[in-house]
Coordinates of C-alpha atoms and ligand atoms in Angstrom, one line a residue:
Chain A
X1 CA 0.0 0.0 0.0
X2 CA 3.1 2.4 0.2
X3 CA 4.4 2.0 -3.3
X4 CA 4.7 4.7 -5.3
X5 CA 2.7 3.3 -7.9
X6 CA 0.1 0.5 -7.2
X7 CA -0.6 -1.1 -9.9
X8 CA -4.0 -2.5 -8.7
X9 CA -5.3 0.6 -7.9
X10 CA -4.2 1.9 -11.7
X11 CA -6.3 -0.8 -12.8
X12 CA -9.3 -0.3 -10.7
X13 CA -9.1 3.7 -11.9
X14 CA -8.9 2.5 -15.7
X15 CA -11.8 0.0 -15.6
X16 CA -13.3 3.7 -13.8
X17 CA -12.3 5.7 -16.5
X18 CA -12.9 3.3 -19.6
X19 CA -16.7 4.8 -18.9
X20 CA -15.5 8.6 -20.2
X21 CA -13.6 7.4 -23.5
X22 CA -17.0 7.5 -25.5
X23 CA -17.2 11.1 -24.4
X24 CA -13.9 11.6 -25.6
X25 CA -14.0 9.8 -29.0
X26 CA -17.6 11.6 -29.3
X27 CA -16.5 14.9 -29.4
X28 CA -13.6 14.5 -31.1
X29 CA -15.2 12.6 -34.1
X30 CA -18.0 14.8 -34.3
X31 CA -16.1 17.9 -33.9
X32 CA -13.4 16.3 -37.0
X33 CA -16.3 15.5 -39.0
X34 CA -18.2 18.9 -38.8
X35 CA -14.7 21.0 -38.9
X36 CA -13.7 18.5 -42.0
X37 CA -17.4 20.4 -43.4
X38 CA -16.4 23.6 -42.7
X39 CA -12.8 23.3 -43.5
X40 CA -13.6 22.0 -47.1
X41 CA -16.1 24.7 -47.6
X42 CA -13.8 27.1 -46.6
X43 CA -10.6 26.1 -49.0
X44 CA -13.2 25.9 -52.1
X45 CA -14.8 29.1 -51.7
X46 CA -11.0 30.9 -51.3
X47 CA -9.9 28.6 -54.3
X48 CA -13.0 29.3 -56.2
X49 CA -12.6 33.2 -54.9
X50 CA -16.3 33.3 -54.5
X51 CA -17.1 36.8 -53.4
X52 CA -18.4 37.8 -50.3
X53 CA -17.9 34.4 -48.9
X54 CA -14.0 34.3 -49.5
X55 CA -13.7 37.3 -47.5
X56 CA -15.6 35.7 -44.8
X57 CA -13.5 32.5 -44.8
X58 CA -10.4 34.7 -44.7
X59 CA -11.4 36.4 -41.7
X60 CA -12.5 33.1 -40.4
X61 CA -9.1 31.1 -41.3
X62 CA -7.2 34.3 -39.2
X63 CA -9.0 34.2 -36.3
X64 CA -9.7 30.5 -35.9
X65 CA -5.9 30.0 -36.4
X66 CA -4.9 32.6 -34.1
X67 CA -6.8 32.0 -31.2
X68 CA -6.0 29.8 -28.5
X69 CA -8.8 26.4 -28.7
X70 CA -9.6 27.1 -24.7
X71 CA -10.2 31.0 -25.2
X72 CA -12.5 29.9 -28.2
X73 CA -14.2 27.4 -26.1
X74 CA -14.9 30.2 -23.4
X75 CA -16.0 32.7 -26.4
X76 CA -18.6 30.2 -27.7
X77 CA -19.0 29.0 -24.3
X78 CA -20.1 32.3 -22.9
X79 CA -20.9 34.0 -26.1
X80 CA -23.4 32.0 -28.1
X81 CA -26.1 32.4 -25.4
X82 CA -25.9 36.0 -25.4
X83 CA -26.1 36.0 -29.1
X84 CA -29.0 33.5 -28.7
X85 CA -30.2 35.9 -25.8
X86 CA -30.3 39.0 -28.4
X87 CA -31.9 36.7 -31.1
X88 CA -34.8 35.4 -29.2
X89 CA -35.1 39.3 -28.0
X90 CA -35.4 40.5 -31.4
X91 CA -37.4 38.3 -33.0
X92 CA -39.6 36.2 -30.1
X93 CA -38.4 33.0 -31.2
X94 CA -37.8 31.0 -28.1
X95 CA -34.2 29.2 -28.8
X96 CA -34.1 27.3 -25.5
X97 CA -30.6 28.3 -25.3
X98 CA -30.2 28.0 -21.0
X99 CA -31.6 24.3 -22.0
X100 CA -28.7 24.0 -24.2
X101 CA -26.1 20.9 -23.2
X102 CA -22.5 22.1 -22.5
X103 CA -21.4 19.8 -24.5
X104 CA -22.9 21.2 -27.6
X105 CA -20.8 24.5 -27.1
X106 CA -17.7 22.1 -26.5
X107 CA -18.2 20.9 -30.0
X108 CA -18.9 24.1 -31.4
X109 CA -15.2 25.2 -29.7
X110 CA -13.4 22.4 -31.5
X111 CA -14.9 22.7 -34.8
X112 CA -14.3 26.2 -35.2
X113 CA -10.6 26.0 -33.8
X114 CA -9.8 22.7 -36.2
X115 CA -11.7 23.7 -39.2
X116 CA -9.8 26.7 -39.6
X117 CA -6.6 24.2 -39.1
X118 CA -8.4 21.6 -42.1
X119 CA -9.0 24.7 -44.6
X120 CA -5.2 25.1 -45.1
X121 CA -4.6 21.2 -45.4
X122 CA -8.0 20.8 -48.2
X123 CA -6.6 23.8 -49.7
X124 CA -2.9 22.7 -49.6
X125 CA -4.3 19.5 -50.6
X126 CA -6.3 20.7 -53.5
X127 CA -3.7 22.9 -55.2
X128 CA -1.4 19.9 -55.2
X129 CA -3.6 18.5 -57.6
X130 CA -2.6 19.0 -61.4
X131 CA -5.0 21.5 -62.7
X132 CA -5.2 19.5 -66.1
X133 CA -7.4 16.8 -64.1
X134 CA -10.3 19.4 -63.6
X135 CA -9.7 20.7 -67.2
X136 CA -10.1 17.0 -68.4
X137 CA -13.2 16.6 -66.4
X138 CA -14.9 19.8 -67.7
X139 CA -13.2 18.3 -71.3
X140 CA -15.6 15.5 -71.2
X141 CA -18.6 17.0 -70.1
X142 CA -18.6 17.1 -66.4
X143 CA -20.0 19.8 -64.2
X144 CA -17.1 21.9 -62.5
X145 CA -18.9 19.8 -59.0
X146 CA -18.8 16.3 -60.9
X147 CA -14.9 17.0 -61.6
X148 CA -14.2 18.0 -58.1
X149 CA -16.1 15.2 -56.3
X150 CA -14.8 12.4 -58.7
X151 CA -11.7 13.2 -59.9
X152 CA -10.2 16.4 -57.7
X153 CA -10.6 15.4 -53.8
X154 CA -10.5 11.4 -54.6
X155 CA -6.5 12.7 -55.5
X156 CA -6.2 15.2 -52.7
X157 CA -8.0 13.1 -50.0
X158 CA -4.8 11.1 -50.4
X159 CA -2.5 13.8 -50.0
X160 CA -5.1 15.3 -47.2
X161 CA -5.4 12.1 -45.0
X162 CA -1.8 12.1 -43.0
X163 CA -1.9 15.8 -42.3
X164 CA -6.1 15.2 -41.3
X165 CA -4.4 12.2 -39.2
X166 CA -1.8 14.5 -37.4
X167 CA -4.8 16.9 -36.6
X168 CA -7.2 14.4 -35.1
X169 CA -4.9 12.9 -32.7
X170 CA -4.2 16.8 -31.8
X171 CA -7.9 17.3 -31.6
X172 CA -8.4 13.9 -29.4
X173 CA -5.8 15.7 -27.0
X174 CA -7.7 18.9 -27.0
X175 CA -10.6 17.7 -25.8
X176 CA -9.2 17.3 -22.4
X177 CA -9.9 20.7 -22.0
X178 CA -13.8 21.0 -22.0
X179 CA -13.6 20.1 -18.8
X180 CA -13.2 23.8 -18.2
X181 CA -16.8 24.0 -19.5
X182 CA -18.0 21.8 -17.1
X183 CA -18.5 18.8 -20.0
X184 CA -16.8 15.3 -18.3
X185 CA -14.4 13.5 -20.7
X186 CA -11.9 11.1 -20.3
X187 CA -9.8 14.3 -18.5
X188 CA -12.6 15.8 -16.5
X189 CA -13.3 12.1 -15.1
X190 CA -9.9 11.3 -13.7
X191 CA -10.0 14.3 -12.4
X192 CA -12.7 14.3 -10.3
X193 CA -11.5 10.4 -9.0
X194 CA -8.1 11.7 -8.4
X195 CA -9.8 14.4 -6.0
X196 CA -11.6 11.5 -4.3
X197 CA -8.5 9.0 -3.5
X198 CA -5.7 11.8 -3.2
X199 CA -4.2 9.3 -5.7
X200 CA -2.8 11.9 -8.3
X201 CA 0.2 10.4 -9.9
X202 CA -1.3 6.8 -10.7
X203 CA -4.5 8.3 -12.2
X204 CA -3.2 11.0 -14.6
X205 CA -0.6 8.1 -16.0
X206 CA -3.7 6.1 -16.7
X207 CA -5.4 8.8 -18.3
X208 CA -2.2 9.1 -20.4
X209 CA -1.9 5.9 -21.3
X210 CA -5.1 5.8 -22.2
X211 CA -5.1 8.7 -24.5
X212 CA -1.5 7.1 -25.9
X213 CA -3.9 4.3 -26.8
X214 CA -6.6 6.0 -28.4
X215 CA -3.6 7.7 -30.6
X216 CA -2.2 4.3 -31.8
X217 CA -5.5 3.0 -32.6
X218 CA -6.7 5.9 -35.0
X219 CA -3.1 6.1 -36.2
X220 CA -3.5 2.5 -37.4
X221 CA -7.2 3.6 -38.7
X222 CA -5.6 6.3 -40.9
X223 CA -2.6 4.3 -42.3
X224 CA -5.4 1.9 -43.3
X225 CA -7.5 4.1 -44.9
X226 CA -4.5 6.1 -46.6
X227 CA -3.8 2.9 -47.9
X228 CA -6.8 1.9 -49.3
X229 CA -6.9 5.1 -51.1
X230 CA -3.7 4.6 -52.2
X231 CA -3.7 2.1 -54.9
X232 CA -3.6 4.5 -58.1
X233 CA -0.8 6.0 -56.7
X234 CA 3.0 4.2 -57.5
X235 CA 4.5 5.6 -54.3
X236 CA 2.6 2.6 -53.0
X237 CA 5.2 0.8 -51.1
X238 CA 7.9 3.6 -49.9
Chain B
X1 CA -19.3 21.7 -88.6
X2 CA -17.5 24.7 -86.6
X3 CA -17.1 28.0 -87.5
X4 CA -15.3 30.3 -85.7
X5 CA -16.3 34.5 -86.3
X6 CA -14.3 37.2 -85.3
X7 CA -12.9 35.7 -82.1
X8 CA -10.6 37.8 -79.9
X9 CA -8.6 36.6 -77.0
X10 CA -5.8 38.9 -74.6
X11 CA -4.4 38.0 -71.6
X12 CA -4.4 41.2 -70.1
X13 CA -2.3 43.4 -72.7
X14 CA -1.2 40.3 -74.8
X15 CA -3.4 39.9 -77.6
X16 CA -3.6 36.0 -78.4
X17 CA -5.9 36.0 -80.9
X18 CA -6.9 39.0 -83.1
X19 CA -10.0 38.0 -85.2
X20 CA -9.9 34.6 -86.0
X21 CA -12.7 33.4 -88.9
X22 CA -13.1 29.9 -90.4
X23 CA -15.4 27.5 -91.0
X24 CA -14.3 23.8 -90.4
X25 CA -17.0 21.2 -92.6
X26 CA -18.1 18.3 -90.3
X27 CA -16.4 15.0 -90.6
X28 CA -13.3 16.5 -92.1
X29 CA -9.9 16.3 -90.6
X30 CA -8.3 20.0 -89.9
X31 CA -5.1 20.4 -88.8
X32 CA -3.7 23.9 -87.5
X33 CA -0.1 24.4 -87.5
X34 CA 1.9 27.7 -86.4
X35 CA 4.6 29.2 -84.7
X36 CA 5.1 29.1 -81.0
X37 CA 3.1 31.7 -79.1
X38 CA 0.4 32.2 -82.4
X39 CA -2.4 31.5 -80.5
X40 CA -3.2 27.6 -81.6
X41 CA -3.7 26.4 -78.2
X42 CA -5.9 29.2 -77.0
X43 CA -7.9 28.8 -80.1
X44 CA -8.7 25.3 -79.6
X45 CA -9.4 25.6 -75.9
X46 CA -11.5 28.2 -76.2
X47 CA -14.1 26.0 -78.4
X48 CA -14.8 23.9 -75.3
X49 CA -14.4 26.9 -73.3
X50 CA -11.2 26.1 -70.7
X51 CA -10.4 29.3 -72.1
X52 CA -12.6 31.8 -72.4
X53 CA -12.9 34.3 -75.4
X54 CA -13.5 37.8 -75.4
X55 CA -15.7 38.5 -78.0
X56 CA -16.8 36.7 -81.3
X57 CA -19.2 33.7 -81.8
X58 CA -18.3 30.2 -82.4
X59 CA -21.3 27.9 -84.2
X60 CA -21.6 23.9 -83.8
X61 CA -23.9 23.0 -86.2
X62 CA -26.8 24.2 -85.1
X63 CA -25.6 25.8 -81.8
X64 CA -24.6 29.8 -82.0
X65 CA -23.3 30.9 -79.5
X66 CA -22.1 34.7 -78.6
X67 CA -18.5 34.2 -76.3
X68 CA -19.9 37.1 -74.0
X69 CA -23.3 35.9 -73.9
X70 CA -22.7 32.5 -73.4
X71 CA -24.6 31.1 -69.8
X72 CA -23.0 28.3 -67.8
X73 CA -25.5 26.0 -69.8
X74 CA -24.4 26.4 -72.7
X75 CA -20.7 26.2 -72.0
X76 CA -21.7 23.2 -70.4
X77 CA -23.8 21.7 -73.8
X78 CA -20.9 22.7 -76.0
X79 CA -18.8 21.1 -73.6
X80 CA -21.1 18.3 -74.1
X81 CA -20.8 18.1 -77.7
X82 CA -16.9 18.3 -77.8
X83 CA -14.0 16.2 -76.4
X84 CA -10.1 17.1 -76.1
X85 CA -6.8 15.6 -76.4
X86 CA -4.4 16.8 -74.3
X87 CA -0.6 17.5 -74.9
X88 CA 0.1 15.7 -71.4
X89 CA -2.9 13.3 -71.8
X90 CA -4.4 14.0 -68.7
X91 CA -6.0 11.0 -67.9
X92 CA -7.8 10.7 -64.7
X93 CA -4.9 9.4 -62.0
X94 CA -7.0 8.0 -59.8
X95 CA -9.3 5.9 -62.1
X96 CA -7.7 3.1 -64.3
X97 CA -7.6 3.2 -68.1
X98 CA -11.1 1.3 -68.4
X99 CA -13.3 3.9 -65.9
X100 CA -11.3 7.3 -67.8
X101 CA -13.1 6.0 -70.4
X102 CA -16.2 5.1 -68.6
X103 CA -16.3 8.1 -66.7
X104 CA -17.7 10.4 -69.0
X105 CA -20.5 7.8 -70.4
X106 CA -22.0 6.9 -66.9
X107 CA -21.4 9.9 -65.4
X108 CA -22.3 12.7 -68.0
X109 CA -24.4 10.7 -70.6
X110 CA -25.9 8.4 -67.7
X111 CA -25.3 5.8 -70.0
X112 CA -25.9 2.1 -67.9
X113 CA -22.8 0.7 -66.4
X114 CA -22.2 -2.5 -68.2
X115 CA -23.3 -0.8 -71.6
X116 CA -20.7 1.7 -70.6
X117 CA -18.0 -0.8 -69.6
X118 CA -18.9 -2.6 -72.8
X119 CA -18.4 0.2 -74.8
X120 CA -15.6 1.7 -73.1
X121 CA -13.5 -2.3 -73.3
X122 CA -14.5 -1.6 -77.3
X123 CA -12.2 1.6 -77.8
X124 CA -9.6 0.2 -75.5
X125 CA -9.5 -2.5 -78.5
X126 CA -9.5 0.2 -81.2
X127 CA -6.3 2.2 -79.7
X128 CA -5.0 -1.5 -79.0
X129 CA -4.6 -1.6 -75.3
X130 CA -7.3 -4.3 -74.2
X131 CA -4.7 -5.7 -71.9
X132 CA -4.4 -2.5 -70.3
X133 CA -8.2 -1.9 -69.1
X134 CA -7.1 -2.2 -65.6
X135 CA -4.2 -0.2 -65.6
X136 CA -3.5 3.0 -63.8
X137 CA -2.1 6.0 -65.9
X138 CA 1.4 5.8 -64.0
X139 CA 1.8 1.9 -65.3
X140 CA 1.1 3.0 -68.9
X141 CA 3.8 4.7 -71.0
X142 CA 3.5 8.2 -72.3
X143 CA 2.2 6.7 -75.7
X144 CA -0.2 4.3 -74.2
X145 CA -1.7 7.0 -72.1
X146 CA -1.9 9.0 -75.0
X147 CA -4.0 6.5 -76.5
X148 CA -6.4 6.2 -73.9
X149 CA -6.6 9.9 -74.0
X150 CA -7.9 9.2 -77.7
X151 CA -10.4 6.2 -76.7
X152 CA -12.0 8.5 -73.6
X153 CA -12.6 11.1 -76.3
X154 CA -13.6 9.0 -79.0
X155 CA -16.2 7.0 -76.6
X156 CA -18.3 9.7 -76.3
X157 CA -18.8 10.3 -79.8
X158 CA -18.6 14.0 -79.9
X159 CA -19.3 16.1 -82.8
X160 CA -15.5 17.4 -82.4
X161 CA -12.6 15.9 -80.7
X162 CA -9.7 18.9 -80.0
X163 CA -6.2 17.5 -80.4
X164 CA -4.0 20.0 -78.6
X165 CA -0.2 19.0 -79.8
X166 CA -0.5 14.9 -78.9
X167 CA 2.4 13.9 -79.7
X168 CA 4.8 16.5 -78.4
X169 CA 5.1 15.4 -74.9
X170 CA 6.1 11.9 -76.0
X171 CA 9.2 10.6 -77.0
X172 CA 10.5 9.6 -80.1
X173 CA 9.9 6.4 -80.5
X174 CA 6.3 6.5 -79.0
X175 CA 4.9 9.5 -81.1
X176 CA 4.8 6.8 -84.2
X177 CA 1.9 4.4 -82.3
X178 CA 0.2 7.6 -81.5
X179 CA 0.0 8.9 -84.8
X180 CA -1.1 5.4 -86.5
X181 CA -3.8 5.7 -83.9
X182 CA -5.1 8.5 -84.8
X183 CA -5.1 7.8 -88.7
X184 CA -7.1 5.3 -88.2
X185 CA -9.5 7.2 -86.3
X186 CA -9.4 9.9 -88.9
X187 CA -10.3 7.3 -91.3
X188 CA -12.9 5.4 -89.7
X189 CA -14.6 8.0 -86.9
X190 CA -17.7 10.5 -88.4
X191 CA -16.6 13.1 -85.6
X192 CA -15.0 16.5 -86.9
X193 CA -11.5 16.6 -85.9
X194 CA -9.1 19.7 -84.7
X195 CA -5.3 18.9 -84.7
X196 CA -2.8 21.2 -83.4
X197 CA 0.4 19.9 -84.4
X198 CA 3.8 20.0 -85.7
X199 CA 4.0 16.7 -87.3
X200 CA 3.8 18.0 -91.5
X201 CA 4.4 14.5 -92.6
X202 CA 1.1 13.6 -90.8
X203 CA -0.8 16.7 -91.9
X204 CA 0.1 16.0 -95.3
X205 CA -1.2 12.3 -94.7
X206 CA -4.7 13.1 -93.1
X207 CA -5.6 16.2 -93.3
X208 CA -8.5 17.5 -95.4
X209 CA -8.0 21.0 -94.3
X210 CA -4.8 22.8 -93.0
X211 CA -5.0 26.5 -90.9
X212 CA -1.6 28.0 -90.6
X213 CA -2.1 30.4 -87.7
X214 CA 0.7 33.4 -87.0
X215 CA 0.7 36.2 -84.4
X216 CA -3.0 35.3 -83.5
X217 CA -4.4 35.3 -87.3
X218 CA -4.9 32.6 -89.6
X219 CA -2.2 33.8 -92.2
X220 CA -3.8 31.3 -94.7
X221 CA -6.1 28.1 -95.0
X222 CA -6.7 25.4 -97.5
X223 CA -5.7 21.7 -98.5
X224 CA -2.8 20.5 -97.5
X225 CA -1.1 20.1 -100.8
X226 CA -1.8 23.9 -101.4
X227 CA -0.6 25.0 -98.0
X228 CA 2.2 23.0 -97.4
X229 CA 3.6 22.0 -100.6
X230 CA 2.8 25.8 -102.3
X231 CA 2.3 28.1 -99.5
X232 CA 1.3 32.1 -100.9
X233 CA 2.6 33.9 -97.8
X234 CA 6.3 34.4 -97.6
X235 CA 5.5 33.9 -93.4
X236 CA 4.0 30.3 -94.2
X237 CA 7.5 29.7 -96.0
X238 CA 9.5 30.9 -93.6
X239 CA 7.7 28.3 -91.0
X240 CA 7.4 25.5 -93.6
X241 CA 11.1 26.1 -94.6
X242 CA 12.4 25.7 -90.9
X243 CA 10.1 22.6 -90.0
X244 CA 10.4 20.6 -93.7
X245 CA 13.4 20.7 -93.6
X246 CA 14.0 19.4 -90.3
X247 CA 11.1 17.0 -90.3
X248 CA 12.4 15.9 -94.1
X249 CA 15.8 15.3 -92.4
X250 CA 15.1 13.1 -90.1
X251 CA 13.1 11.0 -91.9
Ligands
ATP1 N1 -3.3 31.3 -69.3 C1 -2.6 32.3 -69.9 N2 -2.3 33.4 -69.3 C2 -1.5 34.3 -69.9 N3 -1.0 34.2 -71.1 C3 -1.3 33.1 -71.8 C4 -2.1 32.0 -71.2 N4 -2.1 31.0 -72.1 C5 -1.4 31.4 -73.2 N5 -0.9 32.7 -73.0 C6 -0.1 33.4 -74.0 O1 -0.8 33.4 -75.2 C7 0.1 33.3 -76.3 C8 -0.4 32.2 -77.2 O2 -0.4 31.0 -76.5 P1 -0.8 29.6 -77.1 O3 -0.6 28.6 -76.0 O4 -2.2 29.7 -77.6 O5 0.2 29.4 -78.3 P2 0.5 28.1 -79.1 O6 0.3 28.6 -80.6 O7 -0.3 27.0 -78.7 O8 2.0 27.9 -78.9 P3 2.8 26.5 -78.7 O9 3.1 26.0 -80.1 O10 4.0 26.9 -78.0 O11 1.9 25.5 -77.9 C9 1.4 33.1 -75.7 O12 2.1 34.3 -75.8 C10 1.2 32.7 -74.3 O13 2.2 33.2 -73.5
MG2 MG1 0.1 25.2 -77.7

């Protein structure tokens, strides 16, 4: 009982914690998949320098990039409401936004802060693609959409999908810190077991070990998928 | 048919093409040769519109239509109507040499899978590469490629195929399966077909119709016997004179 570490106690605390890791994977996936949204539209309305709407994805790409994720998560945190406040004022239309769950403005946080992030990779991604494909497209007939879905992003997903890996383990880290906003993850649940057995040490390296395994899996995830979309390229076996 | 009426084209202060008029009859073979820098390119690309003119009116058959006026729908119908051969080929990377071809049937004429996959296996056979339907472009030579190029445009049997310079990205010894490709097609294909190119030999061969294009005019037009064997203006010579006589010497 006066080891440093006790190693049956670490196990008791991961069984514990095993309960918060669909939190965890919940907000970072949906966060990824709803940032990957915003991130794409972003890079094709710069690339397609669509007025009006480039402007506001430039302002967007600044500010998302240059702001820390837990100061965003306060703004939205403690900002949406008010705006919500000043909409329902204005118009009557009840939002129910003190009924709202934390966890949607945690979400909300992340996807903003790592869509900004995925614009630059789509974009990056998209301009590495030789402009003759799209001309070939329109060539035989296809809408500028048809040539982007078929024949652009299939080639720039492949490009996209290590740099998309690299952010989602970054964004699985990050959401450790909604906590702050009162949502329990992973984070926010050792935490609070840590304050009830005094046992600091033993439960924050579960929780990191537990996160290092959450990394290896979806690292594994995107190899697999990079290879899958990999087989029309001849770089196939570096 | 095509015909092309008072089309201008800058790019910004450069004027590419300053008025260019001609008529090319359907089914016939035109070829347009030129100098570097006269405009060819930007002439044929702006039929199907990847480059856009500034003012003057191209006609396909029945289909006028005013460059300034012209409304996404009906770049995309004369887009429709047309196919292009590219200088590098462009063949979809990511789709083997059987689905570039398919691509445009099932996906722009909605034509039924297997009728497309059928269709698609039957101008694989025609440019020779039936082994090669499941091929990605980076496991096909430059001339192979090329040919696919040829079959995707061929498949969906437009009322004009644009050749932009096909052969001049390929090496030597390729350019000669290319050609024989394309003779064939020339013989044996109803479509109305635009060559830019600098092979004479093969202009002489198939062409019906030769355009020799300068400074962003054509300087003059006609068969190829008259053009290239008797050319009028002293600049056709001077072009004729440097390119026979290289072509001539290597053959
Ligand atoms: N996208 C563009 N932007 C600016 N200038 C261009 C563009 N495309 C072509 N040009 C210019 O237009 C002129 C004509 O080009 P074009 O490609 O039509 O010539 P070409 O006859 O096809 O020459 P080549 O035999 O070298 O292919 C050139 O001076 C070229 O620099
Ligand atoms: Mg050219």
């Amino acid at each position: 009982m006066n080891n440093i570490v006790e190693f049956s106690f670490m196990w008791d605390t991961f069984i514990h914690l095993l309960q918060f890791i669909p939190v965890t994977l919940f907000l970072a996936i949906i966060s990824m998949v709803l940032a990957s949204i915003i991130g794409l539209a972003s890079a094709i309305v710069q690339l397609r320098n669509i007025p009006v709407l480039k402007q506001i994805a430039t302002v967007y790409l600044l500010i998302g990039r240059a702001v820390p994720t837990m100061v965003m998560l306060y703004i939205v945190y403690f900002g949406l409401p008010i705006l919500l406040l000043v909409f329902t004022d204005k118009t009557g239309i009840d939002t129910g936004y003190q009924h709202i769950p934390p966890m949607v403005f945690a979400i909300a946080g992340l996807t903003v802060h790592t869509g900004a992030y995925l614009a630059e990779i789509f974009r990056a991604a998209i301009l590495s693609i030789d402009k003759g494909q799209m001309e070939a497209a329109l060539s035989v007939g296809m809408t500028w959409f048809q040539g982007f879905y078929r024949i652009i992003f299939r080639q720039a997903a492949l490009v996209a999908v290590p740099l998309l890996a690299n952010q989602f383990l970054g964004l699985i880290k990050s959401t450790s810190i909604v906590f702050t906003i009162t949502v329990i993850e992973l984070l926010g649940g050792a935490k609070i077991a840590s304050v009830e057995t005094y046992r600091y040490l033993e439960t924050y390296l579960v929780v990191a070990i537990m996160y290092w395994g959450i990394s290896i899996i979806f690292e594994k995830l995107f190899l697999l998928a990079e290879q899958k979309l990999r087989i029309f390229k001849k770089e196939a076996n570096i | 048919m095509i015909e092309f009426k008072d089309i201008h084209k800058a790019f910004g202060e450069n004027k590419v093409l300053k008025g260019i008029n001609c008529t090319i009859p359907t089914g016939s073979v035109t070829v347009i040769v030129g100098p570097s820098g006269s405009g060819k390119t930007t002439l044929l690309r702006s039929v199907n519109f990847l480059e856009r003119a500034d003012s003057g009116e191209i006609i396909l058959d029945d289909f006028h239509l005013d460059v300034e006026k012209a409304t996404k729908a009906d770049i995309h119908k004369i887009r429709q109507r047309t196919a292009m051969v590219f200088q590098m080929y462009h063949l979809f990377k990511n789709k083997t040499a059987l689905e570039n071809i398919m691509e445009g049937l099932t996906i722009v004429r909605k034509v039924p899978k297997a009728a497309a996959k059928e269709k698609a296996i039957y101008f694989l056979e025609k440019v020779g590469l039936g082994h090669k339907a499941n091929a990605y472009p980076h496991e096909l030579s430059g001339g192979q490629q090329q040919r696919i190029g040829i079959a995707r445009a061929l498949a969906l049997n437009p009322d004009v195929i644009l050749f932009d310079e096909p052969t001049s990205a390929l090496d030597p010894e390729l350019v000669g399966e290319v050609l024989e490709v394309m003779k064939k097609v020339a013989q044996e294909v109803n479509s109305t077909l635009v060559v830019v190119t600098h092979e004479i030999a093969f202009a002489r061969e198939v062409a019906d119709h030769v355009i020799f294009m300068d400074g962003g005019v054509i300087v003059e037009q006609g068969p190829p016997q008259e053009i290239l064997n008797h050319p009028k203006e002293e600049r056709t010579k001077q072009f004729l004179s440097r390119y026979i006589s290289l072509v001539e010497y290597n053959i």
